[in-house]
Coordinates of C-alpha atoms in Angstrom, one line a residue:
M1 CA 0.0 0.0 0.0
K2 CA 2.8 2.4 0.9
K3 CA 4.6 1.6 -2.4
L4 CA 1.3 2.4 -4.3
L5 CA 0.9 5.7 -2.5
I6 CA 4.5 6.7 -3.3
S7 CA 4.0 5.9 -7.0
A8 CA 0.7 7.9 -7.1
V9 CA 2.4 11.0 -5.6
A10 CA 5.2 10.8 -8.1
V11 CA 2.8 10.6 -11.1
A12 CA 0.6 13.5 -9.9
S13 CA 3.6 15.7 -9.3
L14 CA 4.7 15.3 -13.0
F15 CA 1.3 16.6 -14.3
A16 CA 1.3 19.6 -11.9
A17 CA 4.3 21.2 -13.5
P18 CA 5.9 22.0 -10.2
T19 CA 8.8 24.4 -9.7
I20 CA 12.3 23.4 -8.9
E21 CA 11.7 24.0 -5.2
D22 CA 8.5 21.9 -5.3
L23 CA 10.4 19.0 -7.0
Q24 CA 13.2 19.2 -4.4
K25 CA 10.7 19.1 -1.6
Q26 CA 8.8 16.2 -3.1
I27 CA 12.1 14.3 -3.6
T28 CA 13.0 14.9 0.1
D29 CA 9.6 13.7 1.2
L30 CA 9.9 10.6 -1.0
Q31 CA 13.3 9.9 0.5
T32 CA 11.9 10.2 4.0
Q33 CA 9.0 7.9 3.2
L34 CA 11.4 5.3 1.7
K35 CA 13.5 5.4 4.9
E36 CA 10.4 4.9 7.0
L37 CA 9.3 2.0 4.8
K38 CA 12.8 0.4 5.0
S39 CA 12.8 0.8 8.7
S40 CA 9.4 -0.8 9.0
Q41 CA 10.5 -3.7 6.8
D42 CA 13.7 -4.1 8.9
S43 CA 11.7 -4.2 12.1
T44 CA 9.2 -6.7 10.6
A45 CA 12.1 -8.9 9.5
S46 CA 13.7 -8.7 12.9
D47 CA 10.5 -9.6 14.6
L48 CA 10.0 -12.6 12.2
Q49 CA 13.6 -13.8 12.9
S50 CA 12.9 -13.6 16.6
V51 CA 9.7 -15.7 16.2
K52 CA 11.6 -18.2 14.1
Q53 CA 14.4 -18.6 16.6
A54 CA 11.8 -18.9 19.4
H55 CA 9.9 -21.6 17.5
Y56 CA 12.9 -23.3 16.0
E57 CA 12.3 -21.9 12.5
D58 CA 8.5 -21.7 12.8
H59 CA 7.8 -25.1 14.2
I60 CA 9.0 -28.6 15.2
N61 CA 8.5 -31.1 12.4
F62 CA 6.7 -34.2 13.6
H63 CA 6.9 -37.6 11.8
Y64 CA 4.3 -40.3 12.5
D65 CA 5.0 -44.0 12.1
M66 CA 2.4 -46.6 13.0
R67 CA 2.9 -50.4 12.4
S68 CA 0.5 -53.3 13.1
S69 CA 2.1 -56.7 12.9
I70 CA 1.3 -60.4 13.3
D71 CA 4.1 -62.9 14.0
Y72 CA 3.8 -66.7 13.8
L73 CA 6.4 -68.1 16.2
Y74 CA 7.7 -71.7 16.3
Y75 CA 10.3 -73.1 18.7
K76 CA 11.7 -76.6 19.0
M77 CA 13.8 -77.4 22.1
K78 CA 16.7 -79.7 22.0
D79 CA 14.7 -82.2 24.2
G80 CA 12.0 -82.2 21.5
T81 CA 9.5 -79.8 23.3
K82 CA 7.7 -77.5 20.9
Y83 CA 6.1 -74.1 21.3
T84 CA 4.0 -72.1 18.9
N85 CA 2.1 -68.8 19.1
N86 CA 0.6 -66.0 17.1
V87 CA 1.5 -62.5 18.4
L88 CA -0.2 -59.3 17.4
T89 CA 1.6 -56.1 18.1
N90 CA 1.1 -52.3 17.6
R91 CA 4.1 -50.0 17.4
V92 CA 3.8 -46.3 17.3
I93 CA 6.7 -43.9 16.9
L94 CA 6.5 -40.1 17.0
T95 CA 9.6 -38.3 15.9
G96 CA 10.1 -34.5 16.4
L97 CA 12.9 -32.7 14.6
A98 CA 13.9 -29.1 15.4
K99 CA 16.6 -26.9 14.0
A100 CA 17.4 -23.8 16.0
S101 CA 20.2 -22.7 13.7
D102 CA 22.2 -23.9 10.7
N103 CA 24.7 -25.7 13.0
L104 CA 22.4 -27.0 15.8
K105 CA 19.6 -29.5 15.5
A106 CA 17.7 -31.8 17.9
T107 CA 15.8 -35.0 17.7
L108 CA 13.1 -36.5 20.0
K109 CA 11.7 -39.9 19.3
I110 CA 9.0 -41.5 21.6
E111 CA 7.6 -44.9 21.2
A112 CA 4.8 -47.2 22.4
N113 CA 5.3 -50.9 21.4
N114 CA 2.5 -53.1 22.8
I115 CA 1.1 -56.6 22.4
F116 CA -2.6 -56.7 21.7
G117 CA -4.5 -57.0 25.0
M118 CA -2.9 -58.2 28.3
N119 CA 0.0 -60.6 28.4
D120 CA 2.1 -62.4 31.0
A121 CA 5.3 -60.4 30.5
D122 CA 5.9 -59.5 34.2
N123 CA 9.7 -60.0 34.2
K124 CA 11.4 -56.7 35.2
Y125 CA 14.1 -57.2 32.6
D126 CA 11.6 -56.8 29.8
N127 CA 11.6 -53.1 30.5
Q128 CA 15.3 -52.6 31.0
N129 CA 16.4 -49.3 29.5
S130 CA 18.8 -50.8 26.9
F131 CA 16.0 -52.6 25.0
A132 CA 12.6 -51.7 26.4
N133 CA 11.5 -50.1 23.1
E134 CA 12.4 -53.2 21.1
T135 CA 10.4 -55.5 23.4
P136 CA 6.6 -55.4 22.8
D137 CA 4.8 -55.3 26.1
D138 CA 2.5 -52.6 27.5
T139 CA 1.1 -49.3 26.0
N140 CA 3.5 -47.1 28.0
I141 CA 5.2 -44.3 26.0
R142 CA 9.0 -44.4 26.4
V143 CA 11.8 -42.1 25.2
K144 CA 13.6 -43.9 22.3
E145 CA 15.9 -41.1 21.3
A146 CA 16.5 -37.6 22.7
F147 CA 19.7 -35.9 21.5
F148 CA 21.2 -32.8 19.8
N149 CA 23.8 -32.5 17.1
Y150 CA 26.1 -29.5 17.3
F151 CA 28.3 -28.8 14.2
F152 CA 31.3 -26.6 14.6
G153 CA 34.7 -25.8 13.0
E154 CA 35.1 -24.6 9.5
D155 CA 31.9 -25.4 7.5
G156 CA 30.8 -27.7 10.3
Q157 CA 33.5 -30.2 9.9
Y158 CA 33.1 -31.5 13.5
M159 CA 30.0 -32.7 15.2
F160 CA 29.3 -33.2 18.9
S161 CA 26.2 -35.0 20.2
A162 CA 24.8 -35.9 23.6
G163 CA 21.7 -37.6 24.9
R164 CA 19.9 -40.8 24.2
R165 CA 21.6 -41.5 20.9
P166 CA 20.2 -43.9 18.2
A167 CA 21.9 -47.3 18.6
V168 CA 19.3 -49.7 17.0
G169 CA 18.1 -50.0 13.4
G170 CA 21.6 -49.6 11.9
Y171 CA 22.9 -51.0 8.6
P172 CA 22.2 -53.7 7.4
A173 CA 19.2 -54.5 9.6
N174 CA 17.4 -51.3 8.5
M175 CA 16.8 -52.6 5.0
R176 CA 14.7 -55.5 6.3
E177 CA 12.4 -52.9 7.8
G178 CA 12.3 -50.6 4.8
D179 CA 14.0 -47.8 6.8
V180 CA 17.0 -45.6 6.4
P181 CA 19.7 -46.5 9.0
T182 CA 19.3 -44.6 12.2
S183 CA 22.5 -46.0 13.7
P184 CA 25.8 -46.8 11.8
V185 CA 25.9 -50.6 11.9
A186 CA 23.8 -53.3 13.6
H187 CA 25.8 -56.5 13.4
L188 CA 27.9 -55.9 16.5
V189 CA 25.8 -53.3 18.4
N190 CA 22.0 -53.1 18.3
M191 CA 20.8 -51.8 21.7
E192 CA 19.9 -48.4 23.1
F193 CA 22.5 -46.3 25.1
D194 CA 22.6 -42.9 26.6
G195 CA 25.9 -41.2 25.8
F196 CA 28.1 -38.9 23.7
S197 CA 29.7 -38.9 20.3
L198 CA 32.3 -36.8 18.4
W199 CA 32.4 -37.0 14.6
F200 CA 35.3 -35.9 12.4
K201 CA 33.8 -35.4 8.9
P202 CA 35.9 -36.1 5.7
D203 CA 36.8 -32.4 5.3
A204 CA 38.2 -32.5 8.9
M205 CA 40.6 -35.3 7.8
G206 CA 42.6 -33.2 5.3
S207 CA 43.0 -33.9 1.6
F208 CA 43.1 -37.6 2.3
G209 CA 39.7 -37.5 3.9
E210 CA 38.2 -35.5 1.1
D211 CA 39.7 -37.7 -1.6
Y212 CA 38.7 -41.1 -0.1
G213 CA 35.7 -40.1 2.1
T214 CA 37.6 -41.0 5.2
N215 CA 35.9 -40.0 8.5
I216 CA 35.8 -41.2 12.1
K217 CA 33.3 -41.0 15.0
F218 CA 34.1 -41.7 18.7
C219 CA 31.3 -42.8 21.0
F220 CA 30.8 -43.3 24.8
G221 CA 27.7 -44.6 26.5
R222 CA 26.5 -46.0 29.9
G223 CA 24.2 -49.0 30.0
Y224 CA 23.9 -49.1 33.8
S225 CA 24.6 -46.5 36.5
S226 CA 25.9 -47.7 39.8
N227 CA 23.7 -45.9 42.4
V228 CA 20.9 -46.7 44.8
G229 CA 17.6 -44.8 44.7
K230 CA 16.6 -41.8 46.7
F231 CA 14.6 -43.4 49.5
Q232 CA 16.8 -46.2 50.6
Q233 CA 18.9 -46.8 53.7
A234 CA 22.1 -45.6 52.0
P235 CA 22.5 -41.9 51.1
A236 CA 20.5 -40.9 48.0
Y237 CA 22.1 -42.0 44.7
S238 CA 25.3 -43.2 46.4
K239 CA 27.1 -46.1 44.8
S240 CA 25.4 -49.5 44.8
D241 CA 27.0 -53.0 44.9
L242 CA 27.4 -53.2 41.2
S243 CA 29.8 -51.1 39.1
S244 CA 28.6 -48.8 36.3
N245 CA 28.5 -50.6 32.9
D246 CA 30.2 -48.3 30.4
M247 CA 30.9 -48.8 26.7
G248 CA 33.1 -46.8 24.3
G249 CA 34.5 -47.2 20.9
F250 CA 35.0 -45.7 17.4
L251 CA 33.6 -46.1 13.9
L252 CA 36.2 -45.5 11.2
I253 CA 35.1 -45.3 7.5
P254 CA 38.5 -45.4 5.7
Y255 CA 36.9 -45.4 2.2
N256 CA 33.6 -44.1 0.9
D257 CA 32.9 -43.0 -2.7
D258 CA 29.1 -43.1 -2.3
Q259 CA 28.8 -46.4 -4.1
Y260 CA 31.5 -48.6 -2.4
S261 CA 32.6 -48.2 1.2
V262 CA 34.3 -49.9 4.1
W263 CA 33.1 -49.4 7.7
W264 CA 35.1 -50.6 10.7
E265 CA 33.7 -50.5 14.2
N266 CA 35.5 -51.3 17.5
I267 CA 33.9 -51.3 21.0
W268 CA 35.0 -51.9 24.5
A269 CA 32.7 -52.5 27.5
W270 CA 33.6 -52.6 31.2
H271 CA 31.8 -54.1 34.1
V272 CA 29.4 -56.1 31.9
Q273 CA 26.5 -57.7 33.9
G274 CA 25.2 -61.2 34.0
Y275 CA 23.9 -64.0 36.2
I276 CA 26.5 -65.5 38.6
P277 CA 26.2 -68.3 41.2
A278 CA 24.7 -66.9 44.4
G279 CA 26.3 -69.4 46.7
K280 CA 23.1 -69.6 48.7
D281 CA 19.5 -70.7 48.3
V282 CA 17.9 -67.7 46.6
N283 CA 15.1 -69.5 44.8
G284 CA 13.8 -71.1 47.9
D285 CA 13.9 -74.7 46.8
G286 CA 15.8 -75.9 49.9
K287 CA 19.1 -76.5 48.2
V288 CA 22.0 -74.6 46.7
D289 CA 22.7 -75.4 43.1
Q290 CA 23.2 -73.9 39.6
N291 CA 19.7 -72.5 39.5
D292 CA 20.5 -70.1 42.4
L293 CA 21.7 -67.1 40.5
I294 CA 22.1 -63.3 41.1
V295 CA 23.1 -60.4 38.9
G296 CA 26.8 -59.5 39.1
D297 CA 29.7 -57.9 37.4
V298 CA 31.3 -60.5 35.1
G299 CA 34.1 -58.7 33.4
A300 CA 35.0 -56.8 30.2
Y301 CA 34.3 -57.2 26.5
F302 CA 35.8 -56.3 23.2
G303 CA 34.2 -56.4 19.8
S304 CA 35.2 -55.5 16.2
N305 CA 33.1 -55.4 13.1
I306 CA 34.1 -54.6 9.5
I307 CA 31.6 -54.2 6.7
F308 CA 32.1 -54.0 2.9
K309 CA 29.2 -52.2 1.3
A310 CA 28.0 -51.7 -2.3
D311 CA 25.2 -49.2 -2.9
G312 CA 24.7 -50.4 -6.5
V313 CA 26.7 -53.3 -8.0
G314 CA 28.9 -52.6 -11.0
E315 CA 28.7 -49.6 -13.3
E316 CA 25.6 -49.5 -15.5
I317 CA 25.5 -53.2 -16.1
S318 CA 21.7 -53.2 -15.7
D319 CA 19.0 -51.2 -13.9
F320 CA 18.6 -54.1 -11.5
L321 CA 22.2 -54.2 -10.4
D322 CA 22.4 -50.4 -10.3
D323 CA 19.6 -50.4 -7.7
T324 CA 20.9 -53.4 -5.7
K325 CA 22.5 -53.0 -2.3
A326 CA 24.9 -55.8 -1.2
F327 CA 27.2 -56.3 1.7
V328 CA 29.5 -58.7 3.6
S329 CA 29.9 -58.1 7.4
L330 CA 32.5 -59.8 9.6
A331 CA 32.3 -59.5 13.4
Y332 CA 34.7 -60.7 16.1
T333 CA 34.2 -60.7 19.9
Q334 CA 36.3 -61.5 22.9
T335 CA 35.3 -61.9 26.5
R336 CA 37.6 -60.9 29.4
P337 CA 36.0 -62.3 32.5
N338 CA 36.7 -61.7 36.1
N339 CA 36.4 -64.4 38.8
N340 CA 32.6 -64.5 38.3
G341 CA 33.1 -65.8 34.7
M342 CA 31.5 -64.8 31.4
L343 CA 29.4 -67.1 29.2
G344 CA 29.9 -69.9 31.7
S345 CA 33.7 -69.7 31.8
T346 CA 36.4 -67.9 33.6
D347 CA 38.6 -68.1 30.5
S348 CA 38.7 -65.5 27.7
K349 CA 36.6 -66.8 24.8
M350 CA 36.7 -65.6 21.2
G351 CA 33.9 -65.7 18.7
Y352 CA 33.1 -64.7 15.1
S353 CA 30.1 -64.0 12.9
V354 CA 29.6 -63.6 9.2
W355 CA 26.5 -61.8 7.8
I356 CA 26.0 -61.7 4.0
G357 CA 23.0 -60.2 2.3
A358 CA 21.4 -58.1 -0.5
D359 CA 18.5 -55.7 -0.9
M360 CA 17.1 -55.6 -4.4
P361 CA 14.4 -53.8 -6.5
A362 CA 11.3 -55.9 -7.2
N363 CA 9.6 -53.6 -9.8
E364 CA 9.3 -50.0 -10.9
D365 CA 6.9 -49.2 -8.0
G366 CA 9.7 -49.1 -5.5
D367 CA 9.0 -52.5 -4.0
R368 CA 12.1 -54.2 -2.4
F369 CA 13.0 -57.8 -1.5
G370 CA 16.1 -59.1 0.2
V371 CA 17.9 -62.1 1.7
N372 CA 20.2 -62.5 4.6
I373 CA 22.5 -65.4 5.7
V374 CA 24.2 -65.2 9.1
H375 CA 26.5 -67.7 10.8
G376 CA 28.0 -67.3 14.3
S377 CA 30.4 -69.4 16.3
K378 CA 30.0 -71.1 19.7
Y379 CA 31.2 -68.1 21.8
Y380 CA 30.2 -65.2 19.6
R381 CA 28.2 -62.6 21.5
A382 CA 26.9 -59.4 19.9
M383 CA 26.0 -56.5 22.1
T384 CA 22.3 -56.8 21.4
Y385 CA 19.2 -57.4 23.5
G386 CA 16.9 -55.3 21.2
E387 CA 16.1 -58.4 19.1
D388 CA 15.5 -57.8 15.4
T389 CA 12.8 -60.5 15.4
L390 CA 10.4 -61.6 18.2
A391 CA 12.0 -65.1 18.0
G392 CA 15.6 -63.8 18.4
S393 CA 18.3 -61.8 16.8
I394 CA 20.0 -62.9 13.6
A395 CA 22.9 -60.6 14.5
A396 CA 23.6 -62.7 17.6
V397 CA 22.9 -66.2 16.4
R398 CA 25.2 -69.0 17.4
G399 CA 24.6 -71.3 14.5
T400 CA 23.0 -70.2 11.2
A401 CA 20.0 -67.9 10.4
F402 CA 18.3 -67.5 7.1
D403 CA 16.1 -64.5 6.4
A404 CA 14.0 -63.3 3.4
Y405 CA 11.6 -60.4 3.1
Y406 CA 9.4 -58.5 0.6
N407 CA 8.4 -54.8 1.2
K408 CA 5.6 -53.4 -0.9
T409 CA 4.1 -49.9 -1.2
L410 CA 0.3 -50.0 -1.5
V411 CA -0.1 -46.3 -1.8
E412 CA 2.0 -43.3 -0.8
N413 CA 3.0 -43.6 2.9
L414 CA 1.3 -47.0 3.3
T415 CA 3.4 -50.2 3.0
V416 CA 3.1 -53.9 3.7
S417 CA 5.8 -56.4 4.4
L418 CA 6.2 -60.2 4.6
R419 CA 9.3 -61.6 6.3
A420 CA 10.4 -65.2 7.2
T421 CA 13.3 -65.9 9.5
Y422 CA 14.7 -69.3 10.4
F423 CA 17.2 -70.1 13.1
N424 CA 19.2 -73.3 13.4
Y425 CA 21.1 -72.9 16.7
S426 CA 24.2 -75.1 17.3
D427 CA 24.7 -73.8 20.8
A428 CA 22.8 -72.2 23.6
G429 CA 22.8 -68.6 24.9
S430 CA 22.7 -66.6 21.7
E431 CA 20.7 -63.7 23.2
A432 CA 21.3 -64.2 26.9
F433 CA 23.1 -62.0 29.3
F434 CA 26.8 -62.3 29.6
G435 CA 26.9 -64.5 32.7
A436 CA 25.9 -68.1 33.3
A437 CA 22.8 -67.7 31.0
G438 CA 25.1 -67.2 28.1
N439 CA 26.9 -70.5 28.6
P440 CA 26.8 -72.3 25.2
N441 CA 27.1 -75.7 26.9
Q442 CA 23.6 -76.0 28.4
S443 CA 21.7 -79.3 28.3
N444 CA 18.5 -78.0 26.9
Y445 CA 17.9 -74.9 24.7
V446 CA 16.0 -73.6 21.7
E447 CA 17.5 -75.7 18.8
K448 CA 15.3 -74.4 16.0
A449 CA 13.1 -71.3 15.7
T450 CA 11.0 -69.7 13.0
D451 CA 9.4 -66.2 12.9
I452 CA 7.0 -65.4 10.0
R453 CA 5.9 -61.8 10.2
A454 CA 3.5 -59.7 8.2
Y455 CA 2.8 -56.0 8.8
I456 CA 0.9 -53.0 7.5
R457 CA 2.5 -49.6 8.2
Y458 CA 1.6 -46.0 7.8
N459 CA 4.6 -43.8 7.7
F460 CA 4.4 -40.0 7.2

């Protein structure tokens, strides 16, 4: 409106045949009005910027993910006993993303993962912080992720992050779910931790990093804090009998050209917990035996995982291979027990696992199908309790697991999936805690298991 008024005044002045003095006065008035208009615009822009900062650039973006699944489960014990069940679950994830500035962003992810109706899952370990979100149970809403990323240095070449960091759903497990990876890799670590990370991006690694895509990330997390509660006999939050369980490590990507890459992860864990002999009758059966167990500190742990990835096979051989993702993942673990013993032994035990798979296009509509084959040795032990199937974790299998899936898009934002997973266990204790329950030499255990799952999912 002000611009229109200024234009009208200028045109009228031309037809009025003004004197030089009149023209000079009109020019001065116009300059004053322009200054006022500019000042008003600057004030409006400043107010708008303040509102944006206050509301994290206008608003927090929310993402809604709702999945209904049915799993057919089959187990065969070594003694011949069989178990079957159909399990219906609902999982709802709400993700909030905020960006206060160009170099600072935050993520909040809350989840409810419940079994239809009431169930008998009354074991307190079902809701342990490390894997509660991956264990269908009640309808309680839990924090899955809550962290910020702060980018600093020249062009944001470094990144520091703190909070409840994403540590499940990493590569290659994400492809089975039809997701982008939320965590770097899932073969060795697939459980939730609170902690910190520091990332050196390729441009922070000098010309070598820029030429070869080399980058490195350091991480530290805590899985259990050694303290009593507030209202106990000891002083509030003073140290408890157990030591804090910490885990640290690094992820090095020595080469990445956006098609082929190599990822190498190394982790160390201290004061790992597990069941140990109680030395007394704790289960009340009138005798002291191997069934009398308590939770204790069992020692330290080391793991290493290297993955060779191909995001597209070959160079324009065919559209199918161009859109195929393939990988080979090799993992190694070593226990370092204290006198309480780890995995049923006081000796250090080494284990390995090989995971080979591919995710491929099914048709032009974006459908995907894939296959996975995993083999793990007797003493292999991945750092995972957030199982990637209800029947168990293929990442942690001691024996061999086979997996096939098909993900189909019905309409935009609505997908369905069918997945079949088969476990052939050669030893016990694949997904157990690190103490006596992880002993591979048990007399009876799940020898074979199957999980056939179908889901429909709305993701927006």
